[in-house]
XYZ file of N, CA and C in Angstrom:
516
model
N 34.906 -16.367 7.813
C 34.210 -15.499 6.871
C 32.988 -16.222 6.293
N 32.147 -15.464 5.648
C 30.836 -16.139 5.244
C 30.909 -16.821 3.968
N 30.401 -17.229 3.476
C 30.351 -17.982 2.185
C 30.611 -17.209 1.057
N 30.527 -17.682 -0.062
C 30.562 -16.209 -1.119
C 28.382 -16.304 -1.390
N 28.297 -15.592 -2.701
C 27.337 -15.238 -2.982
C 26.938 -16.439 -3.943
N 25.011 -16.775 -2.996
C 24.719 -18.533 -4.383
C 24.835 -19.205 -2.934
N 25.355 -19.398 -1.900
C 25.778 -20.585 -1.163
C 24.535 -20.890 -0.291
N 23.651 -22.152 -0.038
C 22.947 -22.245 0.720
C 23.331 -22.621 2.954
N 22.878 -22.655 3.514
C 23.493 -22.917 4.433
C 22.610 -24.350 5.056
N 23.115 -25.129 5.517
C 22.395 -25.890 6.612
C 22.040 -26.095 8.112
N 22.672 -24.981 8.612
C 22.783 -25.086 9.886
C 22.973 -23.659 10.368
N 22.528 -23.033 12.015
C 22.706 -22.304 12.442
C 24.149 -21.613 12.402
N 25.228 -23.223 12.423
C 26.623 -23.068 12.401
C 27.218 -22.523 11.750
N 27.414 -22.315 10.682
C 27.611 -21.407 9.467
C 27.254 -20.123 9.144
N 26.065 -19.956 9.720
C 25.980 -18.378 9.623
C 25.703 -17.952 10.982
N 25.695 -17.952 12.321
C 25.144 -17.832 13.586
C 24.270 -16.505 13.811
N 24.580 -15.495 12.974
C 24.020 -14.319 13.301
C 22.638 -14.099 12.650
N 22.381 -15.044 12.164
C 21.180 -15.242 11.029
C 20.287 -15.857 12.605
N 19.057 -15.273 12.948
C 18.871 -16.487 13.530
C 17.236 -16.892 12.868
N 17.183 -16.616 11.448
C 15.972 -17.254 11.136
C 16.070 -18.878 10.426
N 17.227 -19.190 10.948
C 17.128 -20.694 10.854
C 17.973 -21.336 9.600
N 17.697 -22.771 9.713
C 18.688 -22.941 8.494
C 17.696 -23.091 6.844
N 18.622 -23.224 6.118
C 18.257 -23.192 4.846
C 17.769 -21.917 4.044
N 18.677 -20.715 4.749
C 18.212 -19.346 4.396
C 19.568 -19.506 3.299
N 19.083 -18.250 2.090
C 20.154 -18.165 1.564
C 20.612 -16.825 1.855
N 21.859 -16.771 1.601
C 23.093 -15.628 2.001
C 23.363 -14.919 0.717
N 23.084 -13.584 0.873
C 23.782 -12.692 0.027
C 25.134 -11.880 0.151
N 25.808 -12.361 0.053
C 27.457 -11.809 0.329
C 27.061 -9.805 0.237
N 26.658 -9.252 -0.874
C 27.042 -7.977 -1.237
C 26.101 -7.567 -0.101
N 26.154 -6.194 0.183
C 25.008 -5.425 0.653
C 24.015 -4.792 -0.301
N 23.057 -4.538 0.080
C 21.930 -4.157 -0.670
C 21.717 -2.820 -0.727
N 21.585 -2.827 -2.131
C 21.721 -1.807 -2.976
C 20.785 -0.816 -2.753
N 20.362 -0.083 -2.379
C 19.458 1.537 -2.166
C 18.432 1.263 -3.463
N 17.500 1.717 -2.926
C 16.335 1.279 -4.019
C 16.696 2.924 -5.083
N 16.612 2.862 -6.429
C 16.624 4.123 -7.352
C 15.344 4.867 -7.404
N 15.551 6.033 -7.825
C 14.480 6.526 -7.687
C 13.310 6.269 -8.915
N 12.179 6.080 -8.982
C 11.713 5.839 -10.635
C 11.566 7.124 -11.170
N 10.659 6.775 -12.439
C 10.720 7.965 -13.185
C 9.504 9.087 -12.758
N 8.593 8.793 -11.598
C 7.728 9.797 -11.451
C 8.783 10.444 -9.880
N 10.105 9.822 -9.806
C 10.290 10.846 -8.412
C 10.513 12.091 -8.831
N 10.657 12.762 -9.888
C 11.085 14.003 -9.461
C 9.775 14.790 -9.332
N 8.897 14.168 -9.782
C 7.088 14.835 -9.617
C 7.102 14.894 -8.198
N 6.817 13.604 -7.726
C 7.113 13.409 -5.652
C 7.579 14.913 -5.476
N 8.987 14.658 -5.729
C 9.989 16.018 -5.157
C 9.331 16.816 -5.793
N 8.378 17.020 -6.289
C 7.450 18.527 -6.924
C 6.473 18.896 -6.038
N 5.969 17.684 -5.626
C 4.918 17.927 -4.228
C 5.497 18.415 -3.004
N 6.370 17.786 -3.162
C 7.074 18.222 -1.492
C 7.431 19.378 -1.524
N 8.251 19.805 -2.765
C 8.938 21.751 -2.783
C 7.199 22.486 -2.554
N 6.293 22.147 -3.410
C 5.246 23.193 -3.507
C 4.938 22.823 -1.742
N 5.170 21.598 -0.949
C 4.999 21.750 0.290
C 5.328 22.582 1.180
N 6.420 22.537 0.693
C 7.663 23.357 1.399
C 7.072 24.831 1.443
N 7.367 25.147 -0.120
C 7.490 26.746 -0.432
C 5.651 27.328 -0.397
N 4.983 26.693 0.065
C 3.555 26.956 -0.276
C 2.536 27.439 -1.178
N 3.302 26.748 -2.307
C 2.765 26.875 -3.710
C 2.906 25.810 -4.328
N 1.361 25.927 -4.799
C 0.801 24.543 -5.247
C 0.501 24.981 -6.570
N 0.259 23.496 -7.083
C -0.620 23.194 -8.612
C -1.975 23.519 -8.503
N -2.186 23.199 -9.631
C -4.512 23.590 -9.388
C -4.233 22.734 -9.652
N -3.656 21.635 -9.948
C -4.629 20.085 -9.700
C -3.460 18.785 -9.706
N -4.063 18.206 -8.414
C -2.661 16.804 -8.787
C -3.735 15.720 -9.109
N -3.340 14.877 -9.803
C -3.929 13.200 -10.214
C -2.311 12.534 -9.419
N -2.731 11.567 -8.417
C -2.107 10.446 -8.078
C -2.922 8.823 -8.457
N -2.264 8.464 -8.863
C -2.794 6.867 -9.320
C -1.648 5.974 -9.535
N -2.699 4.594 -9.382
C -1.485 3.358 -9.540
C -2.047 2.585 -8.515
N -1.159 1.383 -8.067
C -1.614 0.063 -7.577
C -1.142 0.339 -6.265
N -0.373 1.579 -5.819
C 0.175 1.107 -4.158
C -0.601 2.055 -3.813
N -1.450 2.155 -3.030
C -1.828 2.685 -2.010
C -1.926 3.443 -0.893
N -0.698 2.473 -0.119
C 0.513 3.805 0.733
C 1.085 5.208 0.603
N 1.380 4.794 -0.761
C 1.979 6.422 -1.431
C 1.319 7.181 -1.598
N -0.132 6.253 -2.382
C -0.851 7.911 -2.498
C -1.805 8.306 -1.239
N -1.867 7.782 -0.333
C -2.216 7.763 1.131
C -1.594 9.105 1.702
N 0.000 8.887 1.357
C 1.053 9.331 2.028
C 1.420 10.822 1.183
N 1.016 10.740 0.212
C 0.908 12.182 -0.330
C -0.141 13.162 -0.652
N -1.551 12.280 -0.530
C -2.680 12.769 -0.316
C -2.416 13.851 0.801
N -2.453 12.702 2.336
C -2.766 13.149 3.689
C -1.557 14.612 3.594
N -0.233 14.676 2.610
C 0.746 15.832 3.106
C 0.284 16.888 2.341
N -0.472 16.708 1.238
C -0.915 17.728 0.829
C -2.333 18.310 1.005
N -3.192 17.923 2.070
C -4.208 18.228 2.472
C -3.807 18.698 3.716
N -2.988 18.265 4.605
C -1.968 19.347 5.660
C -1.529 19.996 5.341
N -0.799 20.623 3.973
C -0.423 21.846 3.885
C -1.746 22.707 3.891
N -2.557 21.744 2.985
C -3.347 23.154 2.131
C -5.102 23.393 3.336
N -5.243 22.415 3.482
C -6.382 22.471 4.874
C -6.044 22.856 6.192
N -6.333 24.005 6.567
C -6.145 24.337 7.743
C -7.360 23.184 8.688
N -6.802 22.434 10.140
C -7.522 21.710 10.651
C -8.711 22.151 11.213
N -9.695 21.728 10.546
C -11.017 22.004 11.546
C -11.742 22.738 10.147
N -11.046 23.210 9.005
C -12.064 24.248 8.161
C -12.703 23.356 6.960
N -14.003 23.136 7.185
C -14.937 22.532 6.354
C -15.988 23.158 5.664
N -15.844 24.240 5.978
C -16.280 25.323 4.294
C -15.133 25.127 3.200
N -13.491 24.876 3.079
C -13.458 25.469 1.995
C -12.684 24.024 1.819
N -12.875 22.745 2.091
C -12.976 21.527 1.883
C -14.126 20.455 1.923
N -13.757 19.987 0.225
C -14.720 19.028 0.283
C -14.274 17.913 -0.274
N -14.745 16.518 -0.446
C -14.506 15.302 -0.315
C -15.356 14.021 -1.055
N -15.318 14.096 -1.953
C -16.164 13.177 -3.125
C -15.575 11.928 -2.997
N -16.447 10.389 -3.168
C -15.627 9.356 -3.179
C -16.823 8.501 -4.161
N -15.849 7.557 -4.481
C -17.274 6.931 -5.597
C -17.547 7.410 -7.268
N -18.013 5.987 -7.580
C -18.365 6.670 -8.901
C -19.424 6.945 -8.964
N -20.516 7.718 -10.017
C -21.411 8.339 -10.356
C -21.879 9.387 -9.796
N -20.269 10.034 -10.032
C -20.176 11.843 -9.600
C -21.303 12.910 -10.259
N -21.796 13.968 -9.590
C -22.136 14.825 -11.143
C -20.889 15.804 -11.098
N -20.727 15.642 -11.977
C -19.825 16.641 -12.372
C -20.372 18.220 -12.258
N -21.576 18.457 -12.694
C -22.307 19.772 -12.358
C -21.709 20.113 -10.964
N -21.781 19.346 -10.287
C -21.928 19.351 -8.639
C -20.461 19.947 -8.474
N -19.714 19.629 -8.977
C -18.193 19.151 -8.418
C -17.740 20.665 -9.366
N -17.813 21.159 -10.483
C -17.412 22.563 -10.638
C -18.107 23.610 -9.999
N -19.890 23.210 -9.776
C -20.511 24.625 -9.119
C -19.637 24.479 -7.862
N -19.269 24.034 -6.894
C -18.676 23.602 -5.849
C -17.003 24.596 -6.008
N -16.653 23.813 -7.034
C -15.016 24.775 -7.070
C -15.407 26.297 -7.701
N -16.271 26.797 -8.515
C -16.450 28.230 -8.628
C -16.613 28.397 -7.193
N -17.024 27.847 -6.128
C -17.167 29.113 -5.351
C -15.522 29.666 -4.241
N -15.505 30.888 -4.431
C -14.818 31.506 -3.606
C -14.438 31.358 -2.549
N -13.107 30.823 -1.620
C -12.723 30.193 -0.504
C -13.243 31.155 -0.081
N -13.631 30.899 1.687
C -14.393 31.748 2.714
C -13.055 31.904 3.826
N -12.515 33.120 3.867
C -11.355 33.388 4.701
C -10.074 32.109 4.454
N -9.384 32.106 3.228
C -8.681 31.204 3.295
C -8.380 31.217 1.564
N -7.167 30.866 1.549
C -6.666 31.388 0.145
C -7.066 29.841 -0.983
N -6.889 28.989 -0.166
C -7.498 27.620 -1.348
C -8.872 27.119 -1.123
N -9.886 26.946 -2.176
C -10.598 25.974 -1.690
C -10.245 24.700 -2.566
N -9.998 23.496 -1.550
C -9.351 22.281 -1.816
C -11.005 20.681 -2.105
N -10.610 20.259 -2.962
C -11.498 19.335 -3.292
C -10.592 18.132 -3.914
N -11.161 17.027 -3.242
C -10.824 15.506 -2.989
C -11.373 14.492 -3.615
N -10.930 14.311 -4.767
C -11.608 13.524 -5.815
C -11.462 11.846 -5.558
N -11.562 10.911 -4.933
C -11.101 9.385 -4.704
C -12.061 8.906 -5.551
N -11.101 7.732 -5.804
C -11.647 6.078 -6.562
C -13.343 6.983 -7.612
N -13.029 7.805 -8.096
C -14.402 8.409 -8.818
C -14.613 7.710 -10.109
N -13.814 7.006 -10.893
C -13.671 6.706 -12.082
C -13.392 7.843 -13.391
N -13.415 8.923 -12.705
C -13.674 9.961 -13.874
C -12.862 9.629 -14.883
N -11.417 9.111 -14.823
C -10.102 8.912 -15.691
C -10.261 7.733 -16.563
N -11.392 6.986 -16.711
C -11.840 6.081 -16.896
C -13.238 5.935 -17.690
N -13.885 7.432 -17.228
C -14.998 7.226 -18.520
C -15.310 8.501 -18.794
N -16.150 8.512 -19.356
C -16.032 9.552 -20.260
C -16.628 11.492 -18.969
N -15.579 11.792 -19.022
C -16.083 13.397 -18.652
C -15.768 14.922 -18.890
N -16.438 15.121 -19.561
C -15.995 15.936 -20.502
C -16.003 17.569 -19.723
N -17.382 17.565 -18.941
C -17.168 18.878 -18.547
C -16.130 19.014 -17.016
N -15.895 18.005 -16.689
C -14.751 18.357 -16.204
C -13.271 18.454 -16.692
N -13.117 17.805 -17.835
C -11.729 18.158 -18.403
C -11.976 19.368 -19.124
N -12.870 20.017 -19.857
C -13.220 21.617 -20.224
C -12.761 22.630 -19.624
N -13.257 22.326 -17.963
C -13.200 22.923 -16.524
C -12.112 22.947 -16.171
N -10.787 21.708 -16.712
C -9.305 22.111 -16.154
C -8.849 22.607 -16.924
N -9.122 23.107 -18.078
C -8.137 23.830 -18.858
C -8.632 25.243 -18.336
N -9.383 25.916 -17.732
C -9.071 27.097 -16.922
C -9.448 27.241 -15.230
N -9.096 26.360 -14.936
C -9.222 26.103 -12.942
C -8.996 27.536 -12.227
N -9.809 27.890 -11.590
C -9.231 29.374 -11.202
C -8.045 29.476 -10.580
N -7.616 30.394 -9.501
C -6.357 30.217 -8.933
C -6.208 29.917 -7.780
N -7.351 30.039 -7.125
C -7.875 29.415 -5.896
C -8.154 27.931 -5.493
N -8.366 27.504 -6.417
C -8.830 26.285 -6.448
C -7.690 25.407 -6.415
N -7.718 24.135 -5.957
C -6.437 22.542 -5.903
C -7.875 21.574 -6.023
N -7.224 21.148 -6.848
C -8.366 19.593 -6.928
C -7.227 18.684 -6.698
N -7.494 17.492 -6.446
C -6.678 16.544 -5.714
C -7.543 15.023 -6.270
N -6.835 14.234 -7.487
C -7.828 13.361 -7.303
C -6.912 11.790 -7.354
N -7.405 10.857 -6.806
C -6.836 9.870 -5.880
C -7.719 8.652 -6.744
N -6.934 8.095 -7.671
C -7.774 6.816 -8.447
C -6.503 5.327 -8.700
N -7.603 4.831 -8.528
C -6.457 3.397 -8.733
C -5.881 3.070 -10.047
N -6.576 3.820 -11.465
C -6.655 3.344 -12.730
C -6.625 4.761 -13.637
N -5.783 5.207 -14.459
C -6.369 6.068 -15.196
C -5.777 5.983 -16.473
N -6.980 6.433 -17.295
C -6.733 6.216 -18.569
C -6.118 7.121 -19.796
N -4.993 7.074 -19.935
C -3.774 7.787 -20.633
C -4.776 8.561 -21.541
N -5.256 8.518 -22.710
C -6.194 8.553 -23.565
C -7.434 9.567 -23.544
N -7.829 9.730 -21.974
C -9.004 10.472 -21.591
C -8.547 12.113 -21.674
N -9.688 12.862 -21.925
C -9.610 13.823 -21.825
C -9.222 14.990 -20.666
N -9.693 13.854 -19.361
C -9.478 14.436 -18.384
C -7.897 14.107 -17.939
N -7.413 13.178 -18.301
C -5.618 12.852 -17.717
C -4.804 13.839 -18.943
N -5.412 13.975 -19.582
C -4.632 14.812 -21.087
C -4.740 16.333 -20.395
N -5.980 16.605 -19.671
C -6.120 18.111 -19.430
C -5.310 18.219 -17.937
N -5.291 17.297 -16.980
C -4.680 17.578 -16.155
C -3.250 18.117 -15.708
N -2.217 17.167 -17.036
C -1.307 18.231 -16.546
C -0.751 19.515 -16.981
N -1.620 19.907 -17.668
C -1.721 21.646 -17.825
C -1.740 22.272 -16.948
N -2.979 21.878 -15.675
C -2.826 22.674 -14.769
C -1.909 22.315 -13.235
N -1.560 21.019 -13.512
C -0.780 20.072 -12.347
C 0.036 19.434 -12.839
N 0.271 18.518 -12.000
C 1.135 16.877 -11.609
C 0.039 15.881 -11.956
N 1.104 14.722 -13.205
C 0.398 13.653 -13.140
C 1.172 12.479 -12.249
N 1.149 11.735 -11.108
C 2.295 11.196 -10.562
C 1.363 9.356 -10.356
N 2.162 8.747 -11.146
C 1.784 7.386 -11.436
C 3.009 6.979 -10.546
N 2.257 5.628 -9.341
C 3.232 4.901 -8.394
C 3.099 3.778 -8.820
């Protein structure tokens, strides 16, 4: 039998099935299933509106991993973008947005297609000051999904305060 739990090993001999060598340490228990945190049941909010094809007017994903919001970006731009339609998607990245730009853009009316979807990345908006776009989410039409994808946002701002009125705020 293996050692208990704490025990270092010196040799292949002792543990043989290990074969990354000696001086690994051994954990007797098995490993525990990672829990879910406190933004999964938001996740599981994206995925049902995936599912059932009803969405928010607006998600904010942010935080330090990357992957995730990669990974929930790309599933919710497959639901809601049909492939190939670039009238009623658009795609902002960067800071020193105009904001003018970015609501005349969502007033307009999807062209054969029930969302028009807009892609907010790394913009800073959550971060400094923008006012006529947090104005602008407290009545988002019904057509509209904004989607915005930042590494940093600031609890405090007007625009993370207005967002989840009309969405998901989901911090990874």
């Amino acid at each position: 039998p293996p050692p208990g739990r704490g025990e270092f090993h010196q040799s292949e001999k002792d543990f043989p099935h290990r074969p990354e060598g000696p001086w690994r340490f051994y954990q007797s228990e098995p490993a525990v299933e990672p829990t879910l945190q406190t933004g999964a049941k938001k996740v599981k909010e994206i995925l049902d509106d995936i599912k059932n094809g009803t969405f928010h007017r607006a998600y904010l994903l942010y935080g330090p991993e990357a992957y995730l919001k990669q990974q929930y970006r790309n599933k919710l731009l497959d639901a809601l973008v049909p492939e190939g339609d670039t009238m009623n998607f658009a795609r902002f990245e960067g800071k020193g947005l105009d904001e003018g730009q970015i609501i005349d853009l969502a007033e307009t009316v999807p062209f054969f297609a029930d969302h028009r979807v807009i892609l907010l990345e790394n913009t800073g908006l959550f971060k400094a000051k923008a006012d006529q776009l947090a104005d602008y989410t407290a009545a988002l039409p019904d057509y509209l999904v904004l989607i915005f994808v930042e590494e940093e946002a600031d609890k405090r701002s007007r625009l993370y305060k207005g967002v989840p009125k009309a969405g998901l705020v989901i911090k990874n």
